[in-house]
Coordinates of C-alpha atoms in Angstrom, one line a residue:
M282 CA 68.5 82.8 111.4
A283 CA 65.2 81.2 109.6
E284 CA 61.6 82.3 111.2
P285 CA 58.9 83.5 109.4
T286 CA 57.5 86.9 110.7
T287 CA 55.9 88.3 108.5
T288 CA 52.6 87.2 106.7
V289 CA 52.8 89.1 103.5
D290 CA 53.6 86.8 100.2
P291 CA 57.5 86.7 99.7
V292 CA 56.4 85.5 95.7
A293 CA 54.5 88.6 95.9
Y294 CA 56.5 90.6 97.1
L295 CA 59.4 90.2 95.3
R296 CA 57.8 89.6 91.4
A297 CA 56.4 93.7 92.5
T298 CA 60.0 94.1 93.6
A299 CA 62.8 96.0 90.5
P300 CA 64.6 93.8 88.5
F301 CA 62.5 90.5 89.6
A302 CA 59.3 92.1 88.3
T303 CA 60.9 92.3 84.8
L304 CA 61.9 88.6 84.6
R305 CA 60.1 86.2 82.1
R306 CA 57.6 84.0 84.4
E307 CA 59.4 80.5 84.0
L308 CA 62.5 82.1 85.2
F309 CA 60.9 84.1 88.2
D310 CA 59.0 80.6 89.4
E311 CA 62.1 78.8 89.3
A312 CA 64.2 81.5 90.8
V313 CA 61.6 81.7 93.7
R314 CA 61.4 78.1 95.0
D315 CA 64.3 78.1 97.3
V316 CA 63.8 81.7 98.2
E317 CA 63.4 82.0 102.3
V318 CA 62.2 84.3 105.1
V319 CA 64.3 85.4 107.5
F320 CA 65.6 87.7 111.0
E321 CA 68.4 89.2 112.5
P322 CA 68.1 91.5 115.4
A323 CA 69.5 94.9 114.9
G324 CA 73.4 95.1 116.1
K325 CA 74.0 91.6 113.8
Q326 CA 76.9 91.7 111.8
L327 CA 76.3 89.5 108.9
V328 CA 79.7 89.9 107.1
R329 CA 82.4 91.0 107.6
V330 CA 85.7 92.1 105.1
G331 CA 87.9 89.4 104.2
G332 CA 85.8 87.0 105.8
A333 CA 83.3 84.5 104.5
P334 CA 81.6 85.9 101.7
L335 CA 77.2 86.0 102.2
E336 CA 76.0 83.3 99.7
H337 CA 72.0 84.2 99.0
L338 CA 70.9 87.4 97.3
W339 CA 69.3 89.5 100.6
V340 CA 66.2 91.6 99.6
I341 CA 65.2 93.7 102.6
R342 CA 61.6 93.5 103.0
K343 CA 61.3 95.7 107.0
G344 CA 64.2 97.5 108.6
A345 CA 67.6 98.6 107.5
V346 CA 71.2 97.3 107.3
R347 CA 74.7 99.3 107.1
L348 CA 77.6 99.0 104.9
E349 CA 80.5 99.7 106.1
R350 CA 84.3 100.0 104.8
D351 CA 87.1 100.9 107.4
G352 CA 84.4 101.7 110.1
Q353 CA 82.9 104.7 107.7
T354 CA 79.1 103.6 106.7
L355 CA 78.8 104.1 103.1
Q356 CA 74.9 103.2 102.5
L357 CA 71.7 102.2 104.6
L358 CA 70.0 99.9 102.9
E359 CA 66.1 100.0 103.4
E360 CA 62.9 98.5 102.0
G361 CA 63.2 96.8 98.7
E362 CA 66.6 97.4 98.5
T363 CA 69.3 94.7 98.0
F364 CA 72.4 93.6 99.3
G365 CA 74.6 90.1 99.2
Y366 CA 75.6 90.3 95.3
T367 CA 78.9 91.7 95.6
S368 CA 79.8 88.9 97.3
L369 CA 77.8 86.7 95.0
V370 CA 80.0 88.1 92.1
S371 CA 83.5 88.2 93.2
G372 CA 83.5 85.5 95.6
E373 CA 84.8 87.7 98.6
A374 CA 83.3 89.8 101.1
T375 CA 84.5 93.6 100.3
L376 CA 82.4 94.8 102.7
D377 CA 81.6 94.8 106.4
V378 CA 77.4 95.0 106.3
V379 CA 75.5 95.3 110.0
V380 CA 72.0 95.2 110.7
E381 CA 70.8 98.7 111.5
E382 CA 67.1 98.2 112.9
D383 CA 65.8 94.7 113.1
L384 CA 65.6 93.1 110.1
V385 CA 62.7 90.9 107.7
A386 CA 64.5 90.1 104.4
Y387 CA 63.8 87.4 101.8
R388 CA 66.8 85.2 100.6
L389 CA 68.0 83.7 97.8
P390 CA 70.3 81.4 97.1
G391 CA 73.5 81.9 95.3
A392 CA 73.0 79.5 92.9
A393 CA 69.6 80.7 91.8
F394 CA 70.9 83.9 91.8
R395 CA 73.6 83.5 89.3
A396 CA 71.3 81.9 86.5
L397 CA 69.4 84.9 87.2
L398 CA 72.5 87.0 85.6
G399 CA 71.3 85.4 82.2
D400 CA 69.3 87.7 81.7
A401 CA 70.6 90.8 80.6
S402 CA 67.8 93.1 81.9
F403 CA 68.6 91.3 85.3
A404 CA 72.1 91.2 85.8
G405 CA 72.2 95.2 84.2
H406 CA 70.1 96.4 87.4
F407 CA 72.5 95.7 89.7
A408 CA 75.7 97.0 87.3
A409 CA 73.6 100.1 87.5
G410 CA 72.9 100.0 90.9
L411 CA 75.3 99.5 93.1
A412 CA 76.4 103.1 92.6
E413 CA 73.6 104.5 93.8
R414 CA 73.3 102.5 96.8
L415 CA 76.8 103.4 97.7
R416 CA 75.8 107.1 97.1
A417 CA 75.0 109.3 99.7
S418 CA 71.0 109.3 100.3
L419 CA 69.7 111.7 97.9
E420 CA 67.1 110.9 96.0
Q421 CA 67.4 111.3 92.3
S422 CA 65.6 115.1 91.5
P423 CA 65.9 116.9 88.3
V424 CA 68.6 119.2 89.8
A425 CA 71.0 116.6 89.2
T426 CA 72.1 116.9 85.9
F427 CA 75.8 116.8 85.1
R428 CA 76.7 113.5 84.1
A429 CA 78.5 113.7 80.5
D430 CA 82.1 113.8 82.6
V431 CA 82.0 110.0 83.7
S432 CA 80.8 108.8 80.1
G433 CA 83.9 108.7 78.5
A434 CA 86.0 105.8 78.1
V435 CA 88.7 105.2 81.2
E436 CA 91.0 105.2 78.9
Q437 CA 91.5 109.1 79.2
L438 CA 92.4 109.0 82.3
V439 CA 95.4 106.6 82.4
K440 CA 98.5 108.7 82.5
R441 CA 101.7 106.8 81.7
P442 CA 102.5 103.3 81.7
P443 CA 102.5 100.5 84.1
V444 CA 105.5 100.0 86.3
W445 CA 107.0 96.2 86.7
V446 CA 108.9 94.8 89.2
E447 CA 109.7 91.5 89.7
E448 CA 108.2 89.1 91.9
T449 CA 111.5 88.4 93.5
S450 CA 111.9 92.3 94.4
T451 CA 111.6 93.3 98.0
V452 CA 109.6 95.3 99.7
R453 CA 112.7 98.0 99.8
D454 CA 113.1 97.3 95.8
A455 CA 109.6 98.5 94.8
A456 CA 108.9 101.4 97.7
R457 CA 112.4 103.2 95.9
I458 CA 111.2 102.3 92.4
M459 CA 108.0 104.1 93.5
R460 CA 109.1 107.4 95.3
E461 CA 111.3 108.0 92.4
A462 CA 108.8 107.2 89.4
S463 CA 106.1 110.1 92.2
I464 CA 103.5 106.4 91.9
S465 CA 101.5 104.8 94.8
S466 CA 101.7 101.3 92.8
V467 CA 103.8 99.1 90.9
L468 CA 102.7 95.0 89.2
V469 CA 104.5 92.2 90.1
R470 CA 104.9 89.8 87.7
G471 CA 104.0 86.4 87.5
A472 CA 101.2 84.2 87.0
P473 CA 99.4 85.4 87.3
A474 CA 100.7 89.3 87.5
G475 CA 99.8 90.9 90.7
I476 CA 99.6 94.4 92.4
V477 CA 101.3 96.2 95.3
T478 CA 100.3 99.5 96.6
D479 CA 101.5 102.1 99.2
R480 CA 98.3 101.2 101.6
D481 CA 99.7 97.4 101.4
F482 CA 103.2 98.6 102.8
R483 CA 100.9 100.5 105.5
N484 CA 98.4 97.3 106.1
R485 CA 101.0 94.4 105.5
V486 CA 104.2 95.7 106.3
L487 CA 104.7 98.0 108.8
A488 CA 101.2 96.8 111.0
D489 CA 102.9 93.1 110.4
D490 CA 106.0 94.4 112.1
L491 CA 107.8 92.9 108.5
G492 CA 111.0 94.4 107.3
P493 CA 112.1 96.3 103.8
E494 CA 113.8 93.0 103.1
T495 CA 110.6 90.9 102.7
S496 CA 109.4 89.7 99.7
L497 CA 107.0 91.1 97.4
T498 CA 105.2 87.8 97.0
R499 CA 103.7 87.8 101.1
I500 CA 102.0 91.4 100.3
V501 CA 101.2 91.0 96.5
S502 CA 97.4 91.1 95.2
R503 CA 96.3 88.7 92.8
P504 CA 95.2 88.0 90.3
L505 CA 94.3 92.0 89.1
R506 CA 91.0 93.2 89.8
T507 CA 91.5 95.1 86.2
V508 CA 89.0 97.4 83.6
T509 CA 89.5 97.3 79.5
V510 CA 90.4 101.2 78.1
G511 CA 87.1 101.1 76.6
T512 CA 85.1 101.2 79.9
P513 CA 82.9 103.7 80.7
I514 CA 84.5 105.9 83.6
Y515 CA 81.6 105.4 85.9
E516 CA 80.8 101.7 85.2
A517 CA 85.3 101.8 86.3
W518 CA 84.2 104.0 89.1
R519 CA 81.8 100.9 90.4
T520 CA 84.1 98.9 89.8
L521 CA 86.6 100.2 92.1
L522 CA 83.6 100.5 94.9
D523 CA 82.7 96.9 94.8
A524 CA 86.0 95.6 94.9
G525 CA 87.1 97.8 97.5
V526 CA 90.4 98.5 95.8
H527 CA 92.3 102.0 95.4
H528 CA 94.4 101.1 91.9
L529 CA 92.7 99.6 88.7
P530 CA 94.5 98.3 85.9
V531 CA 93.4 99.3 82.1
V532 CA 93.8 96.5 80.1
R533 CA 93.5 96.7 75.8
G534 CA 93.2 93.4 75.4
D535 CA 96.6 91.2 77.1
E536 CA 98.6 94.4 77.6
I537 CA 98.1 96.1 80.7
V538 CA 98.6 100.4 79.2
G539 CA 98.2 101.5 82.8
V540 CA 97.2 102.4 86.0
V541 CA 93.8 104.0 87.5
T542 CA 94.1 105.4 91.0
A543 CA 90.7 106.2 93.0
G544 CA 92.2 109.9 92.7
D545 CA 91.8 110.0 89.1
L546 CA 88.5 108.7 89.3
L547 CA 87.2 111.1 91.7
K548 CA 88.8 114.3 90.5
H549 CA 87.3 113.4 87.2
S550 CA 84.2 112.4 88.2
A551 CA 83.9 116.7 89.8
S552 CA 84.7 117.3 86.6
G553 CA 81.5 118.4 85.6
P554 CA 81.4 121.3 88.7
V555 CA 84.8 121.8 87.5
A556 CA 83.1 122.9 84.0
V557 CA 80.5 125.3 85.9
L558 CA 82.9 126.5 87.6
R559 CA 85.5 127.3 84.4
S560 CA 82.3 128.8 83.1
V561 CA 81.8 131.0 86.0
E562 CA 86.0 132.8 85.8
R563 CA 84.7 133.3 82.3
L564 CA 81.5 135.3 82.4
P565 CA 81.3 137.7 79.7
S566 CA 79.1 140.1 81.8
R567 CA 77.0 141.3 84.5
E568 CA 74.1 139.8 82.3
S569 CA 74.8 136.4 82.8
L570 CA 75.2 136.9 86.8
P571 CA 71.1 135.3 87.0
G572 CA 71.3 131.6 87.0
Y573 CA 74.5 131.3 89.1
A574 CA 72.5 129.7 92.2
R575 CA 71.1 126.9 89.8
K576 CA 74.2 126.6 89.3
V577 CA 75.2 125.6 92.7
A578 CA 72.2 124.1 93.9
E579 CA 73.1 121.6 90.3
M580 CA 77.1 121.3 91.4
T581 CA 76.1 120.4 95.0
A582 CA 73.4 117.4 94.5
V583 CA 75.9 116.1 91.6
L584 CA 78.3 115.8 94.5
L585 CA 76.4 114.6 96.6
A586 CA 74.8 112.2 94.5
G587 CA 78.6 111.3 93.3
G588 CA 79.0 110.3 97.3
L589 CA 80.4 112.8 98.4
E590 CA 80.0 114.0 102.7
A591 CA 78.4 117.3 102.9
S592 CA 81.9 119.1 104.4
T593 CA 83.2 118.2 101.5
I594 CA 80.8 119.9 98.8
S595 CA 81.1 123.0 100.9
G596 CA 84.8 122.9 99.5
F597 CA 83.7 123.1 96.1
V598 CA 80.7 125.4 96.5
A599 CA 83.3 127.7 98.4
R600 CA 86.1 127.4 95.6
L601 CA 82.9 128.3 92.9
N602 CA 81.5 131.6 95.1
D603 CA 85.3 132.5 95.3
A604 CA 85.7 132.8 91.1
L605 CA 82.5 134.3 90.7
V606 CA 83.9 137.1 93.2
H607 CA 87.1 137.3 91.6
R608 CA 85.2 137.9 88.5
I609 CA 82.8 140.7 89.8
L610 CA 86.0 142.7 91.7
R611 CA 87.3 142.8 88.3
W612 CA 84.3 144.5 86.8
A613 CA 84.1 146.7 89.2
E614 CA 88.0 147.1 89.5
A615 CA 87.5 147.7 85.3
D616 CA 84.7 150.5 85.9
L617 CA 86.5 152.3 88.9
G618 CA 90.3 152.2 88.0
A619 CA 93.4 151.0 89.7
A620 CA 93.1 150.5 93.4
P621 CA 94.3 153.4 95.4
A622 CA 95.9 151.2 97.8
P623 CA 96.1 147.3 98.6
W624 CA 92.7 146.0 100.0
A625 CA 90.8 142.5 100.8
W626 CA 87.8 140.8 100.2
I627 CA 87.0 138.8 103.3
A628 CA 84.2 136.6 103.8
F629 CA 82.1 135.0 107.1
G630 CA 79.7 133.2 108.1
S631 CA 79.2 130.1 107.0
E632 CA 81.1 131.2 103.9
G633 CA 84.2 132.3 105.9
R634 CA 84.0 129.0 107.1
M635 CA 84.2 127.3 103.5
E636 CA 81.0 125.4 105.1
Q637 CA 78.5 127.1 102.4
T638 CA 76.4 124.4 100.4
L639 CA 73.9 126.0 98.5
L640 CA 73.3 130.3 98.1
T641 CA 72.5 132.1 101.7
D642 CA 72.5 135.6 102.8
Q643 CA 75.8 137.5 102.2
D644 CA 78.4 137.8 105.0
N645 CA 81.0 140.0 103.6
A646 CA 83.8 143.1 104.1
L647 CA 86.2 145.2 102.9
V648 CA 89.7 145.8 104.2
Y649 CA 92.2 147.8 102.8
A650 CA 95.7 149.6 104.1
D651 CA 95.5 152.7 106.2
E652 CA 97.2 154.9 103.0
G653 CA 94.1 154.1 101.6
E654 CA 91.9 155.8 103.7
A655 CA 91.5 159.4 102.0
A656 CA 90.1 157.4 98.8
R657 CA 87.1 156.2 101.5
E658 CA 85.0 156.6 98.2
W659 CA 86.4 154.5 95.9
Y660 CA 86.4 151.1 98.2
A661 CA 82.5 152.5 99.3
A662 CA 81.9 152.2 95.4
L663 CA 83.8 149.6 95.0
A664 CA 81.5 147.5 98.2
A665 CA 78.7 148.7 96.2
R666 CA 78.9 147.8 92.7
V667 CA 80.4 144.0 94.5
N668 CA 77.5 143.5 97.2
E669 CA 74.5 144.5 94.0
D670 CA 76.2 142.0 91.4
L671 CA 76.4 139.4 94.0
V672 CA 72.6 140.0 95.1
A673 CA 72.1 139.6 91.1
A674 CA 73.6 136.3 91.5
G675 CA 72.0 135.0 94.3
F676 CA 73.0 136.1 97.0
P677 CA 70.1 138.2 99.1
E678 CA 71.2 141.0 101.0
C679 CA 72.0 140.2 104.5
P680 CA 69.5 141.3 106.9
G681 CA 71.5 142.4 109.7
G682 CA 73.8 144.2 107.1
Y683 CA 76.6 142.2 107.8
M684 CA 77.5 143.4 104.3
A685 CA 80.7 145.4 102.5
K686 CA 78.9 148.5 101.5
R687 CA 78.2 148.8 105.3
W688 CA 81.3 147.3 107.0
H689 CA 84.4 148.7 104.5
G690 CA 87.6 150.4 106.2
P691 CA 91.2 150.5 107.3
L692 CA 93.4 147.9 108.0
S693 CA 94.3 149.6 111.7
E694 CA 90.6 150.7 111.7
W695 CA 89.6 146.4 112.0
T696 CA 92.3 145.4 114.2
R697 CA 91.2 148.1 117.1
R698 CA 87.5 146.7 116.1
F699 CA 89.1 143.5 116.6
R700 CA 91.1 144.0 120.0
G701 CA 88.2 145.5 121.2
W702 CA 85.9 143.1 121.0
I703 CA 88.1 141.3 123.1
D704 CA 88.9 143.5 125.2
A705 CA 85.0 144.7 126.3
P706 CA 82.5 141.7 125.1
A707 CA 78.9 143.4 125.8
P708 CA 76.5 141.8 123.7
Q709 CA 77.1 143.3 120.9
A710 CA 80.8 142.5 121.0
L711 CA 79.8 139.3 121.4
L712 CA 77.4 139.3 118.1
E713 CA 79.8 141.4 116.3
A714 CA 83.0 138.6 117.1
S715 CA 81.2 135.8 116.7
I716 CA 80.6 136.8 113.1
F717 CA 83.7 138.7 112.3
F718 CA 86.1 136.0 113.4
D719 CA 85.0 133.8 111.2
F720 CA 86.4 135.9 108.7
R721 CA 88.6 134.4 105.2
R722 CA 90.9 136.7 102.1
V723 CA 88.8 135.7 99.4
A724 CA 90.2 138.1 97.0
G725 CA 93.3 141.3 97.2
T726 CA 96.5 141.5 98.0
L727 CA 96.2 143.0 101.6
G728 CA 98.4 140.7 103.6
L729 CA 95.8 140.6 107.1
D730 CA 98.6 139.3 109.9
P731 CA 97.3 142.1 112.4
L732 CA 93.6 140.6 112.7
D733 CA 95.1 137.1 113.1
A734 CA 97.2 137.9 115.6
A735 CA 94.0 139.7 117.6
L736 CA 92.7 136.2 117.4
T737 CA 95.8 134.4 118.2
E738 CA 95.4 136.7 121.8
A739 CA 91.8 135.8 122.7
A740 CA 93.4 132.3 123.5
G741 CA 94.8 133.9 127.0
R742 CA 91.5 136.0 127.7
P743 CA 89.4 133.5 129.3
V744 CA 86.7 136.1 130.4
F745 CA 85.7 136.9 127.0
L746 CA 86.2 133.2 126.1
R747 CA 83.7 132.3 129.2
F748 CA 81.4 135.4 127.8
L749 CA 81.2 134.2 124.0
A750 CA 81.0 130.7 125.1
K751 CA 77.9 131.6 127.3
A752 CA 76.3 133.3 124.4
A753 CA 77.0 130.1 121.6
L754 CA 75.1 128.0 124.5
D755 CA 71.5 130.0 123.7
F756 CA 71.7 128.1 121.1
R757 CA 70.5 124.8 121.9
P758 CA 68.2 121.7 121.1
P759 CA 64.5 121.8 122.1
P760 CA 65.0 119.4 125.4
L761 CA 61.0 117.6 124.4
L762 CA 63.4 116.0 121.2
L763 CA 66.0 114.8 123.5
L764 CA 63.4 112.3 124.6
R765 CA 60.6 111.8 121.8
L766 CA 60.6 112.6 118.2
K767 CA 57.7 112.0 117.1
G768 CA 54.4 114.0 116.5
T769 CA 53.3 114.9 112.5
S770 CA 53.1 118.8 113.6
S771 CA 56.9 118.5 115.8
V772 CA 58.9 120.5 113.5
V773 CA 63.1 120.8 114.3
D774 CA 65.2 123.7 112.8
L775 CA 68.6 121.9 111.5
K776 CA 70.3 124.7 111.7
A777 CA 69.4 126.6 115.1
H778 CA 69.0 123.7 117.0
G779 CA 71.8 121.3 115.6
I780 CA 74.4 122.9 113.6
S781 CA 75.2 126.5 114.9
P782 CA 75.2 125.1 118.7
I783 CA 78.3 123.0 117.3
V784 CA 80.0 125.6 115.3
F785 CA 79.3 128.7 117.9
L786 CA 81.3 126.5 120.6
A787 CA 83.5 125.0 118.3
R788 CA 84.7 128.7 117.3
C789 CA 85.1 128.8 121.1
Y790 CA 87.4 126.3 121.4
G791 CA 89.6 127.1 118.3
L792 CA 90.1 130.4 119.7
E793 CA 91.3 129.2 122.6
A794 CA 93.6 126.8 121.4
G795 CA 94.8 129.2 119.5
L796 CA 94.5 128.0 116.1
R797 CA 94.6 129.6 112.6
A798 CA 91.7 127.2 111.1
R799 CA 88.4 128.1 110.4
G800 CA 86.3 125.5 109.7
T801 CA 84.0 123.5 112.3
L802 CA 85.4 119.9 112.0
E803 CA 89.1 121.5 111.7
R804 CA 88.2 123.2 115.4
I805 CA 87.4 120.6 116.5
D806 CA 89.8 118.5 115.4
G807 CA 92.2 120.9 116.9
A808 CA 91.0 121.5 120.4
Q809 CA 91.0 117.9 120.8
R810 CA 94.7 117.6 119.5
A811 CA 95.1 120.3 122.2
G812 CA 93.6 118.8 124.7
K813 CA 90.7 121.4 125.1
V814 CA 87.8 118.8 124.2
D815 CA 87.6 115.0 125.3
E816 CA 88.3 112.7 122.7
E817 CA 85.0 110.2 122.3
V818 CA 83.1 113.8 122.6
A819 CA 85.0 115.6 119.8
T820 CA 84.1 112.1 117.9
R821 CA 80.5 112.1 118.6
V822 CA 79.9 116.1 117.4
A823 CA 81.8 115.1 114.7
E824 CA 79.9 112.6 113.2
A825 CA 76.3 114.8 114.3
Y826 CA 77.8 117.8 112.7
R827 CA 78.4 115.8 109.3
Y828 CA 75.0 113.7 109.6
L829 CA 73.6 117.1 110.2
I830 CA 74.5 119.0 107.4
G831 CA 73.8 115.7 105.3
L832 CA 70.5 115.6 106.5
R833 CA 69.6 119.0 105.8
L834 CA 71.1 119.5 102.3
R835 CA 69.6 116.7 101.3
L836 CA 66.1 117.9 102.4
Q837 CA 66.8 121.4 100.8
L838 CA 67.6 120.2 97.3
R839 CA 64.3 117.9 97.4
R840 CA 62.8 121.3 98.0
I841 CA 64.4 122.8 95.3
A842 CA 63.9 120.0 92.9
A843 CA 59.9 120.7 93.9
G844 CA 59.9 123.9 93.5
D845 CA 59.4 124.8 97.0
P846 CA 61.1 127.6 99.6
V847 CA 64.8 126.5 100.8
T848 CA 64.5 126.1 104.9
N849 CA 65.9 124.5 108.1
Q850 CA 63.4 123.5 109.7
V851 CA 62.1 120.1 108.9
A852 CA 58.7 118.6 109.9
L853 CA 59.6 115.6 111.5
A854 CA 56.9 113.8 109.4
E855 CA 58.9 114.3 106.1
L856 CA 61.3 111.7 107.9
T857 CA 61.8 108.1 107.8
P858 CA 61.7 106.1 111.1
L859 CA 65.9 105.3 111.0
E860 CA 66.4 109.4 110.0
R861 CA 64.3 110.4 112.7
T862 CA 66.9 108.0 115.0
R863 CA 69.5 109.4 113.7
L864 CA 68.4 113.0 114.5
K865 CA 67.7 112.3 117.8
D866 CA 71.5 110.8 118.5
A867 CA 72.7 113.8 116.6
L868 CA 71.1 116.1 118.7
R869 CA 72.1 114.4 121.8
A870 CA 75.4 114.5 120.7
V871 CA 75.3 118.4 121.0
K872 CA 74.0 118.5 124.4
S873 CA 76.7 116.3 125.3
W874 CA 79.4 118.8 123.3
Q875 CA 77.6 122.1 124.8
D876 CA 77.6 120.1 128.7
A877 CA 81.3 119.5 128.3
G878 CA 81.5 123.2 126.6
A879 CA 80.0 124.7 129.9
F880 CA 82.0 123.3 131.9
H881 CA 85.0 123.5 130.3
F882 CA 84.7 127.4 129.7
K883 CA 82.7 127.7 133.4
T884 CA 79.7 129.6 131.8
E885 CA 77.2 129.2 134.9
F886 CA 78.4 132.5 136.5

């Protein structure tokens, strides 16, 4: 609804805002004649996928809007940012747009916007800006340096010629061809040509109760959204996001030479980090270890800027760290000679859960076969060398001493230790169980089934689980922050106040449900599927976890770029009002999670 709610001159504001600032005066003056000021309340849906497209270019003056696809938030747009151009260019609504905070915006009619696209600078701003708005809210910083891997031509991603079917074909015909060719789409001949994908079978066939003899003409998508063979990969990625599709035909002249998928583009956009992974695998000597932490930070920044969630990025980091450990272990074995008996190098803590995004303190141990006990000194030397090399690579020593040079021994000893912690849950035993029960084998050939079996037995030990849960509940959000997130002196420890309370209680649920999963999100999901956690509580806390680790990572990368120390703490004054609101919501979800856990495990005793 149109409503003049601000005294700021819209023309002056737009003139100071990119890309209007670079327009020739006569173009700008002509365009802004019909600009109007509008107000929309929080919660209002401005456009829905598949509905009527937006008819204006919106420039946000105050407030925020949320871009969504399939219920997942892609990006939040705030003051000075624009939206609506996708609808204006494509004539389709490809994203849901919802007002996040009361919105004051300036609207430019579609006709005026299209007229400005004749200006190369103006048009180029929107071509470059779309992907930025769909990326996670990581501010561009010096750590994000990988870019070359997305500048090549999209043609290099084409794996095979396209597969065609006649438009008289049925759903059954297309499905059989796709299965036989191991592909996820077929092109459909016709004027114009179209495409049918595996998603169409789910969303347009199964969901509408159509049968296998349904003609493809009922579900085909036309016309095709295509890119040329010379299109840079990053432009193809933008096109795919803009169109809201998952398959992109590639053309040379009038000929379609192949189809690239969202998976192809995402994999290639991660080839910079993959190149780093390969460089780690080929490290020539220990002298090349310094600087590894910087590589991890750079890789993390690129993936976050590329739109990946922090929970996904941690998997890349784990792979990189695993490759480094493998390399270091090979050096140590080369120095010490062949191992007397099989062994396994294990990681625990965030690295064991594959949830580490930046390098933190070492958490590792060494387990070896019982027949190697007589050669304990060999394994002690192996552990000491690896721990020392990891320090050189940027992993500080664990202040509590939970490292392989102190924690190494035969498998039977480790098995007795695990069972002892479960049988006698004293405070120290609970501390060590909470650390080691997230273990993951990183390297070595020794099987660890006895340790897995010990964890499985914990499901039938309610006393142990009750004590473990009670200890987990010692970490809580600050009560005052649940009600008030204001004040320049207030500080939140994102790990202690938010992330750890989720992780620790998820461990309890995972053990109770007998899950082999170590990851926090997998444990939450598995516990909910096993009926241990209410679905609504599980959904809220999983979203809170994703938000908290994402916020922490963005803040830590900013500090790295600024040369400041990396911590888990954030002053509330650092956050935008929207970030404060989201943090408040996340901490409330943590409280609900803990309240449900306290009741479930009966920790009040």
